[in-house]
Amino acid sequence: MPPPGGRFAGHNLSNPFAHLSGPMHQGPHMQQQHQPSLQHPGFGGGNATHNLNLFGPSQNSFQSNAGLGGGLGGAGLGAAAGLGSVTGGTGLDGHEARMRFAHGAQLQQEAALGRGHDGTKGMGQRIRDVWRGNLHQELDMLRSLVDQYPYISMDTEFPGVVARPIGEFQSKASYHYQTVRCNVDLLKIIQLGITLFSIQGDVPPSHLDPSQLGYRPKAVQQYASNIIVCPCTWTFNFQFSLNNDMYNEESIQLLKKSGADFEKLATQGIDPEEFGSLLTTSGLILSDDVNWISFHSGYDFAYLIKMLSNKRLPDDEDSYRKIVQVYFPKLLDVKYLWRHATNLLRRGAIGSQATNILNNLGTKSGLQDLADELGCQRVGASHTAGSDAWLTGTVFWELKKKVFDGNLPEDMNGQMWGLTGVGPPASANAQAAVLAAQGAQTMTGYQGMNGMMFHTGQTAHRGDGPSTPTSHPAGLASTPGPTQHGGMMTPGATGAFGEFRYGGK
């Protein structure tokens, strides 16, 4: 049983400049002594207006009668080397130069407010990458925001699916859970993305006044005006080595195409145990006031439970669900909500707007499919945890408003797609037929955790089972029938069990 929930002040903050996070004050300016032998008209003596900010918010700082001389001397750079006289309005004191400086100041301000030159939200400010060096700082920020933004949409990226259980299962749900369990126990999470929303569905603003927060973060990025630069989405990057950790080759290639930096993950990635410890006291979990939102969450919450408990997953699904209920009392799966809506449609118990949306979707049920139909715009690249988390939250709010008229059924809480609701596994007879037809004597099993037998490897089979939520199906949910595949089935080969990569010695 995990410790009682609560939010405690962060400690051992990793920002080495925490003591400088407050407003910066300039000390009294020392009077310069004129030395004629060293004086140059372009770099004159001290001037009362020398503290100009070339990229500051005020464009009036650039006075035509002072030029840049206020910052670098009485005569200014305009008087040196033929750059133009102080009163001539040429060179660095000219109209074109002042316009360029003013444009630079505007771009700097827009970046600070999270806007790009076209008015869109700036990616660098709205989605923030978290590595080992700024982990404490960013969790401190989240700790200060969760009271006002208690809806957390999330997504994970992990190295695919490399294993499936073999044996008798009491139900299809049991089979799917065992598939999740053996893969999560074997593999390591790569990324976790989370986005914060208020109860109205709004993300945090790009700049915050810390006086409006119930808990003031101790070490965050802020300006001298004491305004905090605030993202709305965080991408946590975890330690992962292509040389030492197991993975599915196809999934890794997909993540590389999406921009994953595996060299940096290996050297600067977050320790999952440290993250689990900090998350426990962050106030984001173990609370009935916080709502977690995901899409196809069978694997997502399994990886979180593994980090939080620092243990392998429980043997059975019932025990697993009880642990999830403790850490995440409020949990909603967007894909499960979509399925519930389609059931309402078949019964004619849904409104006209929702009927049109679901009819237009047809059999499509991917995250991007729902986003396109609901008019939700993606920010960032797909198959990155931060972008997928933000899109998941946006789709949730639009689905709630347009399909459920703002009211979600209570019994949707705690349902996780990927553990239930998918096709049943093949029978033991079908499995035996596969082994007999393709040479069971050459097949070597892997003695898994708690005595369970499973086999590892990527697969060419495409089924309807647990998968990386926003990518292609992994196809490991159903055991293939006798005639589905040819070739040998030794793990690591290219038959029904495909191949996998493991770089360790």
Coordinates of C-alpha atoms in Angstrom, one line a residue:
M1 CA 0.0 0.0 0.0
P2 CA 1.6 3.3 -1.0
P3 CA 1.8 6.1 1.6
P4 CA -1.1 8.5 2.0
G5 CA -1.4 11.2 -0.7
G6 CA -0.2 14.7 -0.2
R7 CA 2.0 17.4 -1.6
F8 CA 5.2 18.4 0.0
A9 CA 7.7 21.0 -0.8
G10 CA 10.4 19.9 -3.3
H11 CA 13.9 19.3 -2.0
N12 CA 17.3 19.0 -3.5
L13 CA 16.3 21.2 -6.4
S14 CA 18.6 20.6 -9.3
N15 CA 18.7 24.3 -10.4
P16 CA 22.1 25.6 -9.4
F17 CA 20.9 29.2 -9.8
A18 CA 17.9 28.9 -7.5
H19 CA 19.2 31.6 -5.3
L20 CA 19.1 34.0 -8.3
S21 CA 15.5 33.3 -9.3
G22 CA 14.2 36.4 -7.7
P23 CA 14.2 39.9 -9.3
M24 CA 17.5 41.2 -10.3
H25 CA 18.5 44.7 -9.0
Q26 CA 21.2 46.7 -10.4
G27 CA 23.7 48.2 -8.0
P28 CA 24.8 51.8 -8.0
H29 CA 26.8 52.6 -11.0
M30 CA 30.4 53.5 -10.3
Q31 CA 31.6 56.8 -11.7
Q32 CA 34.1 56.4 -14.4
Q33 CA 37.3 58.5 -14.4
H34 CA 38.1 59.9 -17.8
Q35 CA 41.5 59.0 -19.1
P36 CA 42.1 61.1 -22.2
S37 CA 45.0 58.9 -23.3
L38 CA 42.6 55.9 -23.6
Q39 CA 39.5 57.7 -24.6
H40 CA 37.9 57.1 -27.9
P41 CA 35.0 59.2 -29.2
G42 CA 33.0 56.0 -29.9
F43 CA 33.5 54.7 -26.4
G44 CA 33.1 57.7 -24.2
G45 CA 32.8 58.1 -20.5
G46 CA 29.9 57.0 -18.3
N47 CA 26.5 58.2 -19.1
A48 CA 23.4 58.2 -16.9
T49 CA 21.4 56.4 -19.7
H50 CA 24.0 53.6 -20.2
N51 CA 21.7 50.8 -18.9
L52 CA 19.7 50.4 -22.1
N53 CA 18.3 47.0 -23.0
L54 CA 18.7 46.6 -26.7
F55 CA 16.0 44.0 -26.8
G56 CA 13.8 45.4 -24.1
P57 CA 10.1 45.9 -24.4
S58 CA 10.3 49.7 -24.7
Q59 CA 11.1 51.0 -28.2
N60 CA 11.4 54.5 -26.8
S61 CA 14.8 53.6 -25.4
F62 CA 16.4 54.3 -28.7
Q63 CA 16.5 58.1 -28.7
S64 CA 17.8 59.7 -31.9
N65 CA 19.9 62.2 -30.0
A66 CA 21.7 59.5 -28.1
G67 CA 22.0 56.6 -30.4
L68 CA 23.8 53.7 -28.8
G69 CA 26.1 56.1 -27.1
G70 CA 24.0 55.9 -24.0
G71 CA 25.1 52.4 -23.6
L72 CA 28.7 52.6 -24.8
G73 CA 29.8 56.1 -24.2
G74 CA 28.9 59.7 -24.6
A75 CA 29.4 59.9 -28.3
G76 CA 28.2 56.4 -29.1
L77 CA 29.2 53.9 -31.8
G78 CA 27.7 56.1 -34.4
A79 CA 30.5 58.6 -34.0
A80 CA 33.2 55.9 -34.4
A81 CA 34.8 54.7 -37.6
G82 CA 32.4 56.6 -39.8
L83 CA 29.3 54.8 -38.5
G84 CA 27.5 58.1 -38.4
S85 CA 27.3 61.0 -36.1
V86 CA 25.1 61.2 -33.0
T87 CA 22.7 63.6 -34.7
G88 CA 22.9 62.2 -38.2
G89 CA 20.6 59.2 -37.7
T90 CA 22.8 56.8 -39.6
G91 CA 24.7 53.6 -38.9
L92 CA 23.6 51.9 -35.7
D93 CA 21.6 55.0 -34.8
G94 CA 19.8 55.0 -38.1
H95 CA 16.1 54.4 -38.7
E96 CA 16.7 50.9 -40.2
A97 CA 18.9 49.8 -37.3
R98 CA 16.3 51.0 -34.7
M99 CA 13.6 49.1 -36.5
R100 CA 15.6 45.9 -36.5
F101 CA 16.3 46.3 -32.8
A102 CA 12.6 46.9 -32.2
H103 CA 11.7 43.8 -34.2
G104 CA 14.2 41.8 -32.1
A105 CA 12.6 43.1 -28.9
Q106 CA 9.1 42.1 -30.2
L107 CA 10.3 38.5 -31.1
Q108 CA 11.8 38.2 -27.6
Q109 CA 8.6 39.2 -26.0
E110 CA 6.5 36.9 -28.1
A111 CA 8.8 34.0 -27.3
A112 CA 8.5 34.8 -23.6
L113 CA 4.7 34.8 -23.9
G114 CA 4.7 31.5 -25.9
R115 CA 3.7 33.0 -29.2
G116 CA 5.4 32.6 -32.6
H117 CA 5.7 35.2 -35.3
D118 CA 2.4 34.0 -36.8
G119 CA 0.5 34.4 -33.6
T120 CA 0.5 30.6 -32.8
K121 CA 1.7 29.2 -29.5
G122 CA 5.4 28.8 -29.4
M123 CA 6.5 25.2 -29.1
G124 CA 9.6 26.0 -27.1
Q125 CA 7.5 27.5 -24.3
R126 CA 4.3 25.4 -24.4
I127 CA 5.9 22.0 -24.5
R128 CA 8.9 21.6 -22.2
D129 CA 11.4 18.8 -22.3
V130 CA 12.4 17.4 -18.9
W131 CA 15.7 15.7 -18.4
R132 CA 17.7 14.7 -15.3
G133 CA 19.0 18.2 -14.8
N134 CA 15.7 20.0 -14.5
L135 CA 13.5 17.2 -13.1
H136 CA 13.1 18.6 -9.6
Q137 CA 12.5 22.1 -10.9
E138 CA 9.7 21.0 -13.2
L139 CA 8.0 18.8 -10.7
D140 CA 8.1 21.7 -8.3
M141 CA 6.2 23.7 -11.0
L142 CA 3.6 21.0 -11.4
R143 CA 3.2 20.8 -7.7
S144 CA 2.3 24.5 -7.6
L145 CA -0.2 24.2 -10.5
V146 CA -2.2 21.0 -9.9
D147 CA -4.7 22.6 -7.5
Q148 CA -5.8 25.0 -10.2
Y149 CA -5.4 22.5 -13.1
P150 CA -6.6 19.2 -11.7
Y151 CA -7.1 17.4 -15.1
I152 CA -4.0 15.7 -16.4
S153 CA -3.9 14.1 -19.8
M154 CA -1.0 11.8 -20.5
D155 CA 0.7 9.5 -22.9
T156 CA 3.8 7.3 -22.8
E157 CA 6.3 6.1 -25.4
F158 CA 7.9 2.8 -24.8
P159 CA 10.0 0.3 -26.9
G160 CA 7.1 -1.6 -28.4
V161 CA 5.8 -5.1 -27.6
V162 CA 8.3 -8.0 -27.5
A163 CA 6.5 -10.8 -25.7
R164 CA 3.2 -12.7 -25.4
P165 CA 2.0 -15.2 -22.8
I166 CA 1.3 -18.8 -23.7
G167 CA -1.0 -21.1 -21.8
E168 CA -4.6 -21.3 -20.6
F169 CA -6.4 -18.1 -19.6
Q170 CA -9.7 -17.8 -17.7
S171 CA -10.9 -14.9 -19.9
K172 CA -9.8 -12.6 -22.7
A173 CA -9.2 -9.9 -20.1
S174 CA -6.8 -12.2 -18.3
Y175 CA -4.9 -12.8 -21.6
H176 CA -4.6 -9.1 -22.4
Y177 CA -3.4 -8.3 -18.9
Q178 CA -0.7 -11.0 -19.0
T179 CA 0.4 -9.6 -22.3
V180 CA 0.8 -6.2 -20.8
R181 CA 2.4 -7.6 -17.7
C182 CA 5.2 -9.6 -19.3
N183 CA 6.1 -6.7 -21.7
V184 CA 6.1 -4.0 -19.0
D185 CA 8.1 -6.1 -16.7
L186 CA 10.7 -6.7 -19.4
L187 CA 10.9 -3.3 -21.0
K188 CA 11.6 0.3 -19.9
I189 CA 9.6 3.5 -20.4
I190 CA 11.1 6.0 -22.8
Q191 CA 8.9 9.1 -22.5
L192 CA 6.0 10.3 -20.4
G193 CA 4.0 13.3 -21.6
I194 CA 1.5 15.2 -19.4
T195 CA -0.7 18.3 -20.0
L196 CA -2.6 20.2 -17.4
F197 CA -6.2 21.4 -17.8
S198 CA -8.5 23.4 -15.5
I199 CA -12.0 22.2 -14.8
Q200 CA -13.2 24.3 -17.7
G201 CA -10.7 22.6 -20.1
D202 CA -8.2 25.5 -20.3
V203 CA -4.4 25.0 -20.2
P204 CA -2.2 27.1 -18.0
P205 CA -1.2 30.5 -19.4
S206 CA 2.3 31.0 -20.8
H207 CA 3.2 33.4 -18.0
L208 CA 2.1 33.3 -14.4
D209 CA 2.1 35.6 -11.4
P210 CA 3.4 33.4 -8.6
S211 CA 1.4 35.4 -6.0
Q212 CA -1.7 33.8 -7.5
L213 CA -0.5 30.3 -6.8
G214 CA -1.3 28.4 -3.5
Y215 CA 2.2 27.0 -3.5
R216 CA 5.1 29.0 -4.9
P217 CA 7.7 27.0 -6.7
K218 CA 11.2 27.6 -5.4
A219 CA 13.3 27.4 -8.5
V220 CA 11.7 28.1 -11.9
Q221 CA 12.4 30.1 -15.0
Q222 CA 11.2 33.6 -14.5
Y223 CA 11.9 37.2 -15.4
A224 CA 13.0 40.1 -13.2
S225 CA 9.3 41.2 -13.1
N226 CA 8.8 38.0 -11.1
I227 CA 6.6 36.5 -13.9
I228 CA 7.0 32.8 -14.3
V229 CA 7.4 31.3 -17.8
C230 CA 5.0 28.4 -17.8
P231 CA 4.5 25.5 -20.2
C232 CA 1.3 23.6 -20.4
T233 CA 2.8 20.3 -21.4
W234 CA 5.9 18.4 -20.0
T235 CA 7.8 15.6 -21.8
F236 CA 9.7 13.5 -19.3
N237 CA 12.7 11.7 -21.0
F238 CA 13.9 8.6 -19.2
Q239 CA 17.1 6.7 -19.3
F240 CA 17.2 4.3 -22.2
S241 CA 20.1 2.6 -23.9
L242 CA 19.9 1.0 -27.3
N243 CA 23.0 -1.0 -26.3
N244 CA 21.8 -2.4 -23.1
D245 CA 17.9 -2.3 -23.0
M246 CA 15.5 -4.6 -24.9
Y247 CA 13.3 -3.1 -27.6
N248 CA 11.2 -3.7 -30.6
E249 CA 13.2 -2.5 -33.7
E250 CA 10.1 -1.2 -35.6
S251 CA 9.0 0.9 -32.6
I252 CA 12.4 2.4 -32.1
Q253 CA 12.6 3.4 -35.8
L254 CA 9.2 5.1 -35.4
L255 CA 10.4 7.0 -32.4
K256 CA 13.6 8.1 -34.2
K257 CA 11.6 9.4 -37.1
S258 CA 9.5 11.4 -34.6
G259 CA 12.7 13.0 -33.2
A260 CA 13.6 10.9 -30.2
D261 CA 17.3 11.5 -29.2
F262 CA 18.5 8.2 -28.0
E263 CA 22.1 9.4 -27.4
K264 CA 20.8 12.0 -25.0
L265 CA 18.4 9.5 -23.4
A266 CA 21.3 7.3 -22.6
T267 CA 23.4 10.0 -21.0
Q268 CA 20.9 12.6 -19.6
G269 CA 17.7 10.5 -19.2
I270 CA 15.7 10.5 -15.9
D271 CA 16.1 7.7 -13.4
P272 CA 12.7 6.0 -13.3
E273 CA 13.1 5.2 -9.6
E274 CA 13.8 8.8 -8.8
F275 CA 10.9 10.0 -10.8
G276 CA 8.5 7.6 -9.1
S277 CA 9.7 8.8 -5.7
L278 CA 9.1 12.5 -6.6
L279 CA 5.8 11.8 -8.3
T280 CA 4.5 10.1 -5.1
T281 CA 4.7 13.4 -3.1
S282 CA 3.8 15.7 -6.0
G283 CA 0.1 15.9 -5.4
L284 CA -0.6 14.6 -8.9
I285 CA -1.5 11.2 -7.7
L286 CA -3.1 9.5 -4.7
S287 CA -5.9 12.2 -4.8
D288 CA -9.6 12.1 -5.5
D289 CA -9.3 15.7 -6.7
V290 CA -7.0 14.9 -9.7
N291 CA -8.4 13.4 -12.9
W292 CA -6.1 11.5 -15.2
I293 CA -7.0 11.2 -18.9
S294 CA -5.4 8.9 -21.5
F295 CA -6.1 7.1 -24.8
H296 CA -5.7 3.4 -25.0
S297 CA -4.2 3.3 -21.5
G298 CA -3.5 -0.4 -20.9
Y299 CA 0.2 0.1 -21.2
D300 CA 0.4 3.7 -20.0
F301 CA -0.7 3.2 -16.5
A302 CA 1.2 -0.1 -16.2
Y303 CA 4.5 1.7 -16.8
L304 CA 3.5 4.4 -14.2
I305 CA 2.6 1.7 -11.7
K306 CA 5.9 0.0 -12.3
M307 CA 7.8 3.3 -11.6
L308 CA 5.7 4.2 -8.6
S309 CA 5.9 0.8 -6.9
N310 CA 9.4 -0.1 -8.1
K311 CA 8.1 -3.6 -8.5
R312 CA 7.0 -6.0 -11.2
L313 CA 3.3 -5.9 -11.9
P314 CA 0.9 -8.1 -9.9
D315 CA 0.2 -11.7 -11.1
D316 CA -3.5 -11.1 -11.8
E317 CA -5.5 -8.3 -13.2
D318 CA -7.7 -7.8 -10.1
S319 CA -4.7 -7.1 -8.0
Y320 CA -3.4 -4.7 -10.6
R321 CA -6.6 -2.8 -10.8
K322 CA -6.7 -2.3 -7.1
I323 CA -3.3 -0.7 -7.2
V324 CA -4.3 1.5 -10.0
Q325 CA -7.3 2.6 -8.1
V326 CA -5.1 3.6 -5.1
Y327 CA -2.7 5.7 -7.2
F328 CA -5.2 7.0 -9.7
P329 CA -8.6 7.2 -8.1
K330 CA -10.0 9.3 -11.0
L331 CA -9.1 7.8 -14.4
L332 CA -10.7 8.2 -17.8
D333 CA -9.8 6.5 -21.1
V334 CA -10.8 8.5 -24.2
K335 CA -11.0 5.4 -26.4
Y336 CA -13.2 3.6 -23.8
L337 CA -15.5 6.7 -23.9
W338 CA -15.6 6.5 -27.6
R339 CA -16.7 2.8 -27.4
H340 CA -19.4 3.7 -24.9
A341 CA -20.7 6.4 -27.2
T342 CA -20.9 3.9 -30.1
N343 CA -23.0 1.7 -27.9
L344 CA -25.3 4.5 -27.1
L345 CA -25.6 5.2 -30.9
R346 CA -26.7 1.7 -31.6
R347 CA -29.4 2.1 -29.0
G348 CA -30.5 5.4 -30.3
A349 CA -29.7 7.1 -26.9
I350 CA -27.5 9.9 -28.1
G351 CA -28.1 13.4 -29.6
S352 CA -28.0 14.4 -33.2
Q353 CA -24.6 16.2 -33.1
A354 CA -23.0 13.1 -31.5
T355 CA -24.8 10.9 -34.0
N356 CA -23.3 12.8 -36.9
I357 CA -19.8 12.7 -35.4
L358 CA -19.9 9.0 -34.8
N359 CA -21.4 8.2 -38.2
N360 CA -18.6 10.2 -39.8
L361 CA -16.0 8.3 -37.9
G362 CA -17.4 4.9 -38.9
T363 CA -14.9 2.2 -37.9
K364 CA -12.1 4.7 -37.4
S365 CA -11.1 5.0 -33.7
G366 CA -7.5 6.2 -33.6
L367 CA -6.5 9.3 -31.6
Q368 CA -5.8 11.3 -34.8
D369 CA -9.1 10.2 -36.3
L370 CA -11.1 11.5 -33.4
A371 CA -9.1 14.7 -33.3
D372 CA -9.7 15.4 -37.0
E373 CA -13.5 14.7 -36.7
L374 CA -13.8 16.8 -33.5
G375 CA -11.7 19.7 -35.0
C376 CA -8.8 19.4 -32.6
Q377 CA -5.4 20.7 -33.8
R378 CA -2.2 18.9 -32.9
V379 CA 0.7 20.8 -31.5
G380 CA 4.1 19.1 -32.1
A381 CA 5.0 15.9 -33.8
S382 CA 3.0 12.7 -33.5
H383 CA 4.5 9.8 -31.6
T384 CA 6.1 12.2 -29.1
A385 CA 4.7 11.9 -25.6
G386 CA 4.1 15.6 -25.0
S387 CA 2.3 16.2 -28.3
D388 CA 0.1 13.1 -27.9
A389 CA -0.7 14.0 -24.3
W390 CA -1.8 17.5 -25.3
L391 CA -3.9 16.1 -28.2
T392 CA -5.4 13.5 -25.9
G393 CA -6.6 16.1 -23.5
T394 CA -8.0 18.3 -26.3
V395 CA -9.9 15.4 -27.8
F396 CA -11.3 14.5 -24.3
W397 CA -12.8 18.0 -23.7
E398 CA -14.3 18.1 -27.2
L399 CA -15.7 14.6 -26.9
K400 CA -17.2 15.5 -23.5
K401 CA -18.8 18.6 -24.9
K402 CA -20.0 17.4 -28.3
V403 CA -20.8 13.8 -27.7
F404 CA -21.7 13.6 -24.0
D405 CA -23.2 17.1 -23.6
G406 CA -20.8 17.8 -20.8
N407 CA -21.8 14.8 -18.6
L408 CA -19.8 11.6 -18.4
P409 CA -21.2 8.4 -16.9
E410 CA -19.7 7.6 -13.5
D411 CA -19.1 4.0 -14.5
M412 CA -16.5 5.1 -17.1
N413 CA -14.1 5.9 -14.3
G414 CA -11.2 3.4 -14.0
Q415 CA -11.8 1.7 -17.4
M416 CA -8.6 1.1 -19.3
W417 CA -8.7 0.2 -23.0
G418 CA -6.2 -2.6 -23.8
L419 CA -7.1 -4.8 -20.9
T420 CA -10.7 -5.4 -21.8
G421 CA -12.8 -5.1 -24.9
V422 CA -10.6 -6.8 -27.5
G423 CA -10.8 -10.2 -29.2
P424 CA -10.3 -13.4 -27.2
P425 CA -7.0 -15.3 -27.4
A426 CA -6.7 -18.5 -29.3
S427 CA -7.5 -21.7 -27.4
A428 CA -4.9 -24.1 -26.0
N429 CA -5.8 -26.5 -28.8
A430 CA -5.0 -23.9 -31.5
Q431 CA -1.7 -23.1 -29.8
A432 CA -0.8 -26.8 -29.7
A433 CA -1.7 -27.1 -33.4
V434 CA 0.6 -24.2 -34.2
L435 CA 3.5 -25.8 -32.3
A436 CA 2.9 -29.2 -33.8
A437 CA 2.7 -27.8 -37.4
Q438 CA 5.7 -25.6 -37.2
G439 CA 8.2 -27.7 -35.2
A440 CA 7.6 -27.5 -31.5
Q441 CA 10.8 -29.4 -30.8
T442 CA 12.8 -26.4 -32.0
M443 CA 10.9 -23.8 -29.9
T444 CA 12.4 -22.6 -26.7
G445 CA 10.3 -20.8 -24.2
Y446 CA 11.3 -18.0 -21.8
Q447 CA 10.6 -18.8 -18.2
G448 CA 9.0 -15.5 -17.3
M449 CA 8.2 -13.8 -14.0
N450 CA 6.3 -15.8 -11.4
G451 CA 6.6 -18.9 -13.5
M452 CA 4.7 -17.7 -16.5
M453 CA 5.9 -18.9 -19.9
F454 CA 6.1 -16.5 -22.8
H455 CA 8.0 -15.8 -26.0
T456 CA 9.8 -12.7 -27.0
G457 CA 10.0 -11.0 -30.4
Q458 CA 8.6 -8.6 -32.8
T459 CA 5.8 -10.0 -35.0
A460 CA 4.7 -9.6 -38.6
H461 CA 1.2 -10.5 -37.5
R462 CA -1.3 -7.6 -37.3
G463 CA -4.0 -8.2 -34.8
D464 CA -6.4 -6.1 -32.8
G465 CA -4.7 -6.3 -29.4
P466 CA -2.6 -4.2 -27.1
S467 CA -0.5 -1.7 -28.9
T468 CA 1.3 1.5 -28.6
P469 CA -1.8 3.7 -28.4
T470 CA -1.2 6.1 -31.3
S471 CA 0.9 3.9 -33.6
H472 CA 0.2 0.7 -35.6
P473 CA -1.1 -2.3 -33.7
A474 CA 1.6 -4.6 -32.3
G475 CA -0.5 -7.6 -33.2
L476 CA 0.3 -9.7 -30.1
A477 CA -3.1 -10.0 -28.6
S478 CA -4.2 -13.2 -30.3
T479 CA -2.2 -16.4 -30.8
P480 CA -2.0 -17.2 -34.5
G481 CA -3.9 -20.2 -35.9
P482 CA -2.2 -23.1 -37.6
T483 CA -2.4 -21.7 -41.1
Q484 CA -1.6 -18.1 -40.4
H485 CA 2.2 -18.2 -40.7
G486 CA 5.0 -20.3 -42.1
G487 CA 8.5 -20.9 -40.9
M488 CA 10.1 -21.6 -37.6
M489 CA 8.9 -20.0 -34.4
T490 CA 12.1 -19.9 -32.4
P491 CA 12.2 -16.5 -30.5
G492 CA 14.4 -14.1 -32.4
A493 CA 13.6 -15.6 -35.8
T494 CA 11.3 -14.1 -38.3
G495 CA 8.3 -16.4 -38.2
A496 CA 5.1 -15.8 -36.1
F497 CA 7.2 -14.4 -33.3
G498 CA 9.3 -12.1 -35.5
E499 CA 12.5 -10.6 -34.2
F500 CA 13.6 -8.4 -31.4
R501 CA 16.7 -6.5 -30.5
Y502 CA 18.6 -6.8 -27.3
G503 CA 22.0 -5.1 -27.2
G504 CA 23.2 -6.4 -23.9
K505 CA 26.0 -8.9 -23.7

